[in-house]
Coordinates of C-alpha atoms and ligand atoms in Angstrom, one line a residue:
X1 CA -135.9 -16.9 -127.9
X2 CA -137.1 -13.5 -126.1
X3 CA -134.9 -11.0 -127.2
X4 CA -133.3 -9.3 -124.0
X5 CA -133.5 -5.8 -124.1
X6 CA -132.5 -4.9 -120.7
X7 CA -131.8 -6.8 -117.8
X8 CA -131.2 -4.9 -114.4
X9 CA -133.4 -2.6 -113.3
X10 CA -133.2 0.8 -114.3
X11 CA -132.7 2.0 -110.3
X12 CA -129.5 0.2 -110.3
X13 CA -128.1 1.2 -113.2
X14 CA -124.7 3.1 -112.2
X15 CA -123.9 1.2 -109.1
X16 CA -121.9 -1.7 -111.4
X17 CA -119.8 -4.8 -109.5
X18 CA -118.7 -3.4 -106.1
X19 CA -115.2 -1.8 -105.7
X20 CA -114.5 -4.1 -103.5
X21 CA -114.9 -6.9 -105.6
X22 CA -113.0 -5.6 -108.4
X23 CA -110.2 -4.3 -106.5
X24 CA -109.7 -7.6 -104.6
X25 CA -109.6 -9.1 -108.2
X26 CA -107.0 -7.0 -109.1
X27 CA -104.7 -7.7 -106.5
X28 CA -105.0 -11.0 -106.4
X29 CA -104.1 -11.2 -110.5
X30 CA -100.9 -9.2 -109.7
X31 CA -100.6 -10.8 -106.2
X32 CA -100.5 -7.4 -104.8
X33 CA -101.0 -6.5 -100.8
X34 CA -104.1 -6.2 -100.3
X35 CA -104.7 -2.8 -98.4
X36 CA -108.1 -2.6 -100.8
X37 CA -111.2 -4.6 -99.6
X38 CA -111.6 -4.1 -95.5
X39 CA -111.4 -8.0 -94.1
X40 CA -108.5 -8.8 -91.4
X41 CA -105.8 -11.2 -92.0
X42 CA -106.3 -12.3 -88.4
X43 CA -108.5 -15.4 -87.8
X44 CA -111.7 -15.7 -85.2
X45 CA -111.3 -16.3 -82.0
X46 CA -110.7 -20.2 -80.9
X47 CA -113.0 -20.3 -78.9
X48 CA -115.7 -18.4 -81.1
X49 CA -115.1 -21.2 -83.5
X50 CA -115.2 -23.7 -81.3
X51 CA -118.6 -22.6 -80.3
X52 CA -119.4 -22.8 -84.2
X53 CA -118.3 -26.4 -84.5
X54 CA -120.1 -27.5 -81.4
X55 CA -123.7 -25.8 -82.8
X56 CA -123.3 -27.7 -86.0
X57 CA -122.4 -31.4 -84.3
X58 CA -124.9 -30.9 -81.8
X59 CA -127.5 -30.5 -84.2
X60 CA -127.8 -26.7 -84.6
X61 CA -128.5 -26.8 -88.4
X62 CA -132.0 -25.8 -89.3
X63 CA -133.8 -22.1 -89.3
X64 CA -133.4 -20.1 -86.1
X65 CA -136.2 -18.2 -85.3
X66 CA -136.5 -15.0 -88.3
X67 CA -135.6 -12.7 -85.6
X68 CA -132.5 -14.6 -84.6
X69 CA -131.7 -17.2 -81.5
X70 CA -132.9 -16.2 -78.3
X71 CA -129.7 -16.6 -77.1
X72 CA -128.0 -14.0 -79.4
X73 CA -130.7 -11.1 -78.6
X74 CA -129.9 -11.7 -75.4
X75 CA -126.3 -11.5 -75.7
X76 CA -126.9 -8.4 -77.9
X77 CA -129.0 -6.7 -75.3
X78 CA -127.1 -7.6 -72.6
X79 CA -123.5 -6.3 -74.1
X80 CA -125.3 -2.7 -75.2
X81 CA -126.2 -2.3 -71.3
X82 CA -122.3 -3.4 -70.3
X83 CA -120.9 -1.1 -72.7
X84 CA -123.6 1.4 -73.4
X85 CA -125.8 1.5 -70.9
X86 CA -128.7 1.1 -73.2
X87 CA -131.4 -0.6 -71.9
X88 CA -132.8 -3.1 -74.8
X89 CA -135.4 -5.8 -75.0
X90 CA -134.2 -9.1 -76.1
X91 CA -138.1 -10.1 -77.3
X92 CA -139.1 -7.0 -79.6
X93 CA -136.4 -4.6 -79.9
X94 CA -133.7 -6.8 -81.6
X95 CA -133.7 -8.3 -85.2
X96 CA -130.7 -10.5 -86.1
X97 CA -129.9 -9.9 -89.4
X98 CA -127.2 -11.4 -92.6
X99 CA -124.7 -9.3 -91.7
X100 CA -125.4 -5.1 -91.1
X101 CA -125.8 -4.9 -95.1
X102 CA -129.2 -7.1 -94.5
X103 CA -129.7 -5.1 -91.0
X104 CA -129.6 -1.7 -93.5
X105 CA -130.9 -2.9 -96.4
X106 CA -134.5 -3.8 -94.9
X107 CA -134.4 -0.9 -92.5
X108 CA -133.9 1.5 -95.9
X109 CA -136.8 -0.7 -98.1
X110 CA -139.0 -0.7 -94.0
X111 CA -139.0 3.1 -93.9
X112 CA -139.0 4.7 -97.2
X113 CA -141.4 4.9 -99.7
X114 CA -140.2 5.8 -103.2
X115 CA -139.4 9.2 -103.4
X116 CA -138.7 9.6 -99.7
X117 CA -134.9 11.5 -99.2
X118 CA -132.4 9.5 -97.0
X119 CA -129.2 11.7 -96.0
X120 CA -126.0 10.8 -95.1
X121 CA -122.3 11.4 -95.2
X122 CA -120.6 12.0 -98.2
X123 CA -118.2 9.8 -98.3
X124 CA -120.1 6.6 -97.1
X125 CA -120.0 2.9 -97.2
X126 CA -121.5 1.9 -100.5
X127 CA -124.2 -0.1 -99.4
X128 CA -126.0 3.0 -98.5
X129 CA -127.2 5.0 -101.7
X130 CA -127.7 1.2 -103.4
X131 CA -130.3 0.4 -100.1
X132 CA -132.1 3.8 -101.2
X133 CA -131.8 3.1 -104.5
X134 CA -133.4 -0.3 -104.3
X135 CA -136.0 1.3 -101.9
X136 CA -136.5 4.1 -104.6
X137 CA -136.0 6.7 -102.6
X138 CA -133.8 10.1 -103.2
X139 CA -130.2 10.1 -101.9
X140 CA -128.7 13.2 -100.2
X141 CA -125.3 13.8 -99.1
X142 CA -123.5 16.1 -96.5
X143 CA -119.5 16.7 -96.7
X144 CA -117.1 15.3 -94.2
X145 CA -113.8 17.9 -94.8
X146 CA -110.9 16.1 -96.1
X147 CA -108.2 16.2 -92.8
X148 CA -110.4 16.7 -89.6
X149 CA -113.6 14.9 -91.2
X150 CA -115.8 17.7 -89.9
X151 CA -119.2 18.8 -91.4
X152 CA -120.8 21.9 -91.2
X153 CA -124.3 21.6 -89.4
X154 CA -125.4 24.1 -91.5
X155 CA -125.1 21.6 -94.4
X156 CA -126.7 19.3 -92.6
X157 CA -129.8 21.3 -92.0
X158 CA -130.5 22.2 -95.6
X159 CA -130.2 18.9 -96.9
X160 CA -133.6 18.2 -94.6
X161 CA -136.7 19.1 -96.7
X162 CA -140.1 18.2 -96.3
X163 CA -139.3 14.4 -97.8
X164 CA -136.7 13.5 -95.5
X165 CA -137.8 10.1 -93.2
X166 CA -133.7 9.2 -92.4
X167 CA -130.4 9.8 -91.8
X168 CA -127.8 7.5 -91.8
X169 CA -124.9 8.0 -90.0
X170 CA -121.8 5.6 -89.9
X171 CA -119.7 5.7 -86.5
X172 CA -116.7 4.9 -86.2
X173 CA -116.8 6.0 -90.0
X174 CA -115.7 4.2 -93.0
X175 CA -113.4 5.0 -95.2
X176 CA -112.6 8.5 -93.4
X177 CA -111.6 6.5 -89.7
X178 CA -113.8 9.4 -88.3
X179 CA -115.5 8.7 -85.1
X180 CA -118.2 11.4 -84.0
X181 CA -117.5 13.8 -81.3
X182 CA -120.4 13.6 -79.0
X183 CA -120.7 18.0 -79.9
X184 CA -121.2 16.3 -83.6
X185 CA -123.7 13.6 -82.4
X186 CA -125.9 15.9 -80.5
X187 CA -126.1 18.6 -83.5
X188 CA -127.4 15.3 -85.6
X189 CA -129.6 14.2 -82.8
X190 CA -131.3 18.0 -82.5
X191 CA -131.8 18.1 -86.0
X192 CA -133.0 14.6 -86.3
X193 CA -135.7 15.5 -83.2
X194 CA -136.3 18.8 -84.6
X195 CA -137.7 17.5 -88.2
X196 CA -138.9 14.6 -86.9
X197 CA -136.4 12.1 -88.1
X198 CA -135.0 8.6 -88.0
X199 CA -131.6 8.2 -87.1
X200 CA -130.1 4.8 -88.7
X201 CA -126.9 4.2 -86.9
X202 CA -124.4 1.7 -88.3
X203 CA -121.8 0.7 -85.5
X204 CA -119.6 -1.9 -87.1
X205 CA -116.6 -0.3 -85.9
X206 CA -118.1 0.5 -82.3
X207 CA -114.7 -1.4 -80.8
X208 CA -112.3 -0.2 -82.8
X209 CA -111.4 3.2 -81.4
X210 CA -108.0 4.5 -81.2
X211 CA -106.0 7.7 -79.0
X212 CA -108.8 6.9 -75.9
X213 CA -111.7 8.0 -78.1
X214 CA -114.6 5.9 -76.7
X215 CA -117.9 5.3 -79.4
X216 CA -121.0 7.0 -78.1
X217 CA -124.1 5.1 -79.7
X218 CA -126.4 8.0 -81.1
X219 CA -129.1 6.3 -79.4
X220 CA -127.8 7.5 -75.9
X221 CA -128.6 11.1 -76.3
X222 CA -131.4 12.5 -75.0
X223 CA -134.6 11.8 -76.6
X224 CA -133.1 9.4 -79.3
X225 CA -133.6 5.8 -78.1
X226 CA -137.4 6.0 -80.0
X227 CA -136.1 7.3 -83.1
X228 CA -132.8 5.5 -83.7
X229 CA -132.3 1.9 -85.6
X230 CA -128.7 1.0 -84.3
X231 CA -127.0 -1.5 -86.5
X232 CA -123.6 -3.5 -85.6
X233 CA -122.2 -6.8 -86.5
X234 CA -119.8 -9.5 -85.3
X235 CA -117.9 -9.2 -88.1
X236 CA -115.4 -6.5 -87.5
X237 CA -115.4 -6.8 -83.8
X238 CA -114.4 -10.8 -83.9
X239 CA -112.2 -10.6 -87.7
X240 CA -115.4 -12.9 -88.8
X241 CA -116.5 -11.5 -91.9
X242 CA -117.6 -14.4 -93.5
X243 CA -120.0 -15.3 -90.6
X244 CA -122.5 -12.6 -91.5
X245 CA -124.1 -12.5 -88.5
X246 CA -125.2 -8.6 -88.0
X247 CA -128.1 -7.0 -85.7
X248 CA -130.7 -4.3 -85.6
X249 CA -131.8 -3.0 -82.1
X250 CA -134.3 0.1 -81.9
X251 CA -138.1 0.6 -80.8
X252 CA -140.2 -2.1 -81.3
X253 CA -142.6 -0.4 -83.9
X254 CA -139.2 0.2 -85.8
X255 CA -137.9 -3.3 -85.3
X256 CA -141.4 -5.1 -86.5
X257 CA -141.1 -3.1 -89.5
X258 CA -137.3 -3.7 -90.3
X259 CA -138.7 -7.7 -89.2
X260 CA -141.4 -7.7 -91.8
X261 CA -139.1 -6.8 -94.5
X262 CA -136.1 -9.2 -93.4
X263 CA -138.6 -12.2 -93.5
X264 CA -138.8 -12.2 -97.0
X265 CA -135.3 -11.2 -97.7
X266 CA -133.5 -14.2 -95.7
X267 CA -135.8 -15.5 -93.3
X268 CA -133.4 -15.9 -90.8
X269 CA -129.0 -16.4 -91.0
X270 CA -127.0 -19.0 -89.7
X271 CA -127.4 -20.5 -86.6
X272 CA -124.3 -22.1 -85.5
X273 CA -122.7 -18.7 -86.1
X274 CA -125.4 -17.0 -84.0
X275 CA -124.4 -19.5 -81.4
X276 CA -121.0 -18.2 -81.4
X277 CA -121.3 -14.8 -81.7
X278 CA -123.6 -14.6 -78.5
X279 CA -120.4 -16.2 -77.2
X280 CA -118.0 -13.3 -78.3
X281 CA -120.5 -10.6 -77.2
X282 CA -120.0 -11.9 -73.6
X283 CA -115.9 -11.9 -73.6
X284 CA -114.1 -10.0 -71.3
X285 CA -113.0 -6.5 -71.3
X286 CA -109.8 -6.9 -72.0
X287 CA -110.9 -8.7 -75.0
X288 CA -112.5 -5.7 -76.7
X289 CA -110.0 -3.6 -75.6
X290 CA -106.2 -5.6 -77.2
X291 CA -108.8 -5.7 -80.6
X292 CA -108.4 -1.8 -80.4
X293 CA -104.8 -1.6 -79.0
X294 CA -103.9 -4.0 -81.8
X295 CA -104.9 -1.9 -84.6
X296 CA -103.8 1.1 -83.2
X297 CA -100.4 0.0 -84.0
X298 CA -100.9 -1.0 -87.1
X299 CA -102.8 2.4 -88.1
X300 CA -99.7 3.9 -86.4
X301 CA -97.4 1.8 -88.7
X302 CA -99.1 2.8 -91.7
X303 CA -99.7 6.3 -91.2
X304 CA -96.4 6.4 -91.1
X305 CA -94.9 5.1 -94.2
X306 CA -97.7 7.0 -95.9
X307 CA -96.5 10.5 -94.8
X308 CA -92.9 9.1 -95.4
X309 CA -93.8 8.9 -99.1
X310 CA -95.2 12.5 -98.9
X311 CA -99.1 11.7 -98.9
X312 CA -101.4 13.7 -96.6
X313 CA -103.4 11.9 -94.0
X314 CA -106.8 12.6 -92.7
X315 CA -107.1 12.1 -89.0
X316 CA -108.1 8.6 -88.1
X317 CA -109.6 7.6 -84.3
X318 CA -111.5 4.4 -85.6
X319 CA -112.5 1.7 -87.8
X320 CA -109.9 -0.2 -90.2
X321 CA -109.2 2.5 -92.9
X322 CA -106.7 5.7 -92.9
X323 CA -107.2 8.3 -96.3
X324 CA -104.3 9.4 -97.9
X325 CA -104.2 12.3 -100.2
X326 CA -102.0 11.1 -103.1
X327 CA -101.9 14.9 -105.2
X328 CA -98.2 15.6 -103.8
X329 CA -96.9 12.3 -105.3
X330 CA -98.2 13.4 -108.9
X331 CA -101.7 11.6 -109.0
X332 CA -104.5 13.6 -110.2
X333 CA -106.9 11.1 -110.7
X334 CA -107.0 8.3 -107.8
X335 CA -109.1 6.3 -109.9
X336 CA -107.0 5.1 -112.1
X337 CA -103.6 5.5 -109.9
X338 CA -105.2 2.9 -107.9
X339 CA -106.2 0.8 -111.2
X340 CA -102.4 0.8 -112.0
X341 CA -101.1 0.2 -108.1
X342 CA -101.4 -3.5 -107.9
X343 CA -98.8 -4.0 -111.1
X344 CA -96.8 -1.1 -110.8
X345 CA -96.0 -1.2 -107.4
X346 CA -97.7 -4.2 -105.7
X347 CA -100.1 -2.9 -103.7
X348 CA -103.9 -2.6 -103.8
X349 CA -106.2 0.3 -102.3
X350 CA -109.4 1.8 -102.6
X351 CA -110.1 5.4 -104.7
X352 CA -112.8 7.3 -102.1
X353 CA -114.5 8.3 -104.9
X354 CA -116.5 4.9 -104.4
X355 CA -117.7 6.2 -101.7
X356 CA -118.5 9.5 -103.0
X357 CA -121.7 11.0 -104.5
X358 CA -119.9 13.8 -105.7
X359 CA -116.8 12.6 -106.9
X360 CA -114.9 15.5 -107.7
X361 CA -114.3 16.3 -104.2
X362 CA -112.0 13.4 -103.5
X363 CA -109.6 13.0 -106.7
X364 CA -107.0 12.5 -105.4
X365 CA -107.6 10.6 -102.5
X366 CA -106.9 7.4 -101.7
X367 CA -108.1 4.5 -99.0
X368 CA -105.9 2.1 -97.3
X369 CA -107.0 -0.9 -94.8
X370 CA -104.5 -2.0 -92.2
X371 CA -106.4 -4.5 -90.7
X372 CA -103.9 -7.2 -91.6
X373 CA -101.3 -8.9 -90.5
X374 CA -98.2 -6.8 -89.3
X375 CA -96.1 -8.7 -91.5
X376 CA -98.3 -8.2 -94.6
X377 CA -98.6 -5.1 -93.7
X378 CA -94.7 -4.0 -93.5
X379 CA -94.7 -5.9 -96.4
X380 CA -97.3 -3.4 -98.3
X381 CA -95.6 -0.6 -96.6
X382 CA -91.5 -1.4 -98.5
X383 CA -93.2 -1.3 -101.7
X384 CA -95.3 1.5 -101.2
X385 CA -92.3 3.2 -100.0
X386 CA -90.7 3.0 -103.2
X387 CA -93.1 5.3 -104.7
X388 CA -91.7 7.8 -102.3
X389 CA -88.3 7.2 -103.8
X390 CA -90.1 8.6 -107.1
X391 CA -88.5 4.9 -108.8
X392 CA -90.2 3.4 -112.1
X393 CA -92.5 2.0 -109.8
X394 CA -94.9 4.9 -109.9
X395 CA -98.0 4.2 -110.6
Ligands
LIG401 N1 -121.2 -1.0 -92.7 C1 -119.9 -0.6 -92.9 C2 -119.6 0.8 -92.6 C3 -118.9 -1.5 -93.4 O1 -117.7 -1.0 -93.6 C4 -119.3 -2.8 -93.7 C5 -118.3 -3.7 -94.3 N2 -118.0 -4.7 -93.6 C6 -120.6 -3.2 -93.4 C7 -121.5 -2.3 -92.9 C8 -121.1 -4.6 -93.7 O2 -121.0 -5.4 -92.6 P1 -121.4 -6.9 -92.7 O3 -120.3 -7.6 -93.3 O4 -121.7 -7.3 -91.3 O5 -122.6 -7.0 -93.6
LIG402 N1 -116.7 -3.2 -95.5 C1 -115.5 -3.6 -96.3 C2 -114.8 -2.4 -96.8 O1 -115.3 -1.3 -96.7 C3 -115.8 -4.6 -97.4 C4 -117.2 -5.0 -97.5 C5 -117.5 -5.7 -98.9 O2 -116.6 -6.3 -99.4 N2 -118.7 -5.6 -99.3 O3 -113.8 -2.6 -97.4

């Protein structure tokens, strides 16, 4: 036998099973709310599946073409110039893609070459320093403030050296429910044109703004539409995670790069679900806009109950995730608070040190999803609030 001296490769080391995964684990042994791991409660749309089942009987079932049915880039293009304005070709500016993760993944290993710096916002999603990792690249991070999620452009500026091919920004933002002010978009735009940059926008949350905030693609400012990769999926927008159909739209120079990459990653996704998300894309208005309205509420309800138990929250205008500063209930280290939530009290959520390269900033802070069902969710909320009641139940 070989003896097995090390298995995963070094660039990898550190990033260990998701948080997600675990913390979905965890609530699930202790059959805790899940407020952890963002997936709604709420099913597709009918008709979106449907569509599905119909694409499958009527035959729908082997490869799509790799840059995704015809019908989809259509649907793609045709719902970024209803809601956007943008103007984008269904033939060479569109890749469908497994999900965004795939859409990011091949745009990070497309564009950088090892040692190449990628910025973004610290926190982030987690798939983003694991796609530089992968792509050997060097990872560099600019603070979002704790309350209003602001940056400081200065910050922003020095993080660009002479090594810098992207930045990835995340709008509507997860976990901080930030969505960019178009003052904040253009200050990333004027750097990103200044230094000669690409912009790699991930819009997975584009429809779920709250308090009238509309999302303004990066990719609409002046002079950005050649330099930006915009990235969105149907997951969020139609509660089909599990689909995994996600998109890449940009220049075409950009998009045949991100395509030659993709090829050998998946090929192609599918096709029955491409079928019905093209379907989604072209629902009506009101459609996109109860999503919103809907979890408005539900951010509304728990906001709430965390203030009641004396948490801080930061400001939240989109996405499925509010941040709650736990220090003022006696936490000092969210990592483990959160280890202990789903026995103590019932409850699971997400430590935003995940999503931190510098975890020392965010201690004490905490994520929360509340897309889920109002029900699950007032459920989550009563035994949450006995933490406020400073019971045994503290974590
Ligand atoms: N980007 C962000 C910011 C996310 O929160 C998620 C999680 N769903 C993804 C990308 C991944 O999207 P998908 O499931 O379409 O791969
Ligand atoms: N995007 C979801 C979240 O932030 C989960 C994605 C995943 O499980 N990988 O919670």
């Amino acid at each position: 036998m070989v003896a097995m001296t090390r298995s995963l490769v070094q660039r990898m080391e550190g990033f260990g099973t998701s948080i997600f995964t675990q913390m979905s684990q965890h609530a699930a042994r202790f059959e805790a709310v899940n407020l952890g791991q963002g997936y709604p409660d709420s099913d597709t749309p009918e008709e979106l599946q449907q569509v599905a089942v119909r694409a499958i009987r009527d035959g729908q079932n082997q490869y799509p073409p790799a840059r995704g049915l015809p019908l989809l880039r259509s649907a793609i293009s045709a719902h970024q110039e209803r809601f956007y304005g943008l103007s984008v070709d269904p033939d060479t500016e569109v890749l469908v893609t497994v999900g965004a993760t795939e859409a990011l993944a091949a745009s990070v290993l497309a564009l950088v070459e090892p040692g190449d710096e990628v910025i973004s916002f610290d926190p982030s999603y987690d798939a983003y320093p694991a796609a530089v990792a992968l792509a050997g690249g060097v990872h560099r991070t600019v603070m979002l403030r704790f309350g209003d999620n602001g940056f400081d452009p200065g910050d922003l500026t020095a993080a660009v050296g002479p090594r810098t091919r992207l930045i990835i920004v995340n709008n509507p933002h997860n976990p901080t429910g930030k969505v960019f002010s178009r003052s904040e978009l253009e200050q990333i735009a004027q750097i990103a044109r200044d230094h000669d940059l690409i912009v790699v926008c991930d819009e997975v949350y584009e429809h779920l703004t709250f308090d009238g905030f509309r999302h303004t693609p990066i990719a609409t400012l002046p002079g950005m539409a050649e330099r930006t990769l915009t990235i969105s999926s149907g997951g969020k927008t139609f509660s089909a995670t599990g689909w995994k159909v996600g998109w890449v739209h940009g220049p075409a120079e950009l998009i045949d790069a991100v395509a030659a990459v993709k090829q050998f990653l998946t090929f192609s996704g599918a096709a029955p679900f491409q079928s019905a998300i093209a379907h989604g894309l072209g629902l009506s208005e009101a459609f996109f806009d109860d999503i919103a309205a809907n979890l408005q509420r539900r951010r509304d309800l728990l906001a709430g109950a965390l203030i009641g138990i004396g948490a801080r929250v930061s400001r939240c205008q989109g996405s499925y995730f509010i941040m709650a500063d736990v220090a003022a209930l006696g936490v000092d280290d969210a990592v483990s608070w959160c280890a202990d939530l789903p026995e103590a009290v019932g409850v699971a959520g997400i430590p935003v040190s995940a999503f931190c390269a510098d975890p020392t900033t965010t201690k004490t802070l905490v994520r929360f999803a509340f897309c889920k069902d109002e029900a699950v969710l007032r459920e989550g909320i009563t035994r949450l609030a006995r933490l406020g009641r400073g019971t045994e139940a503290q974590a």
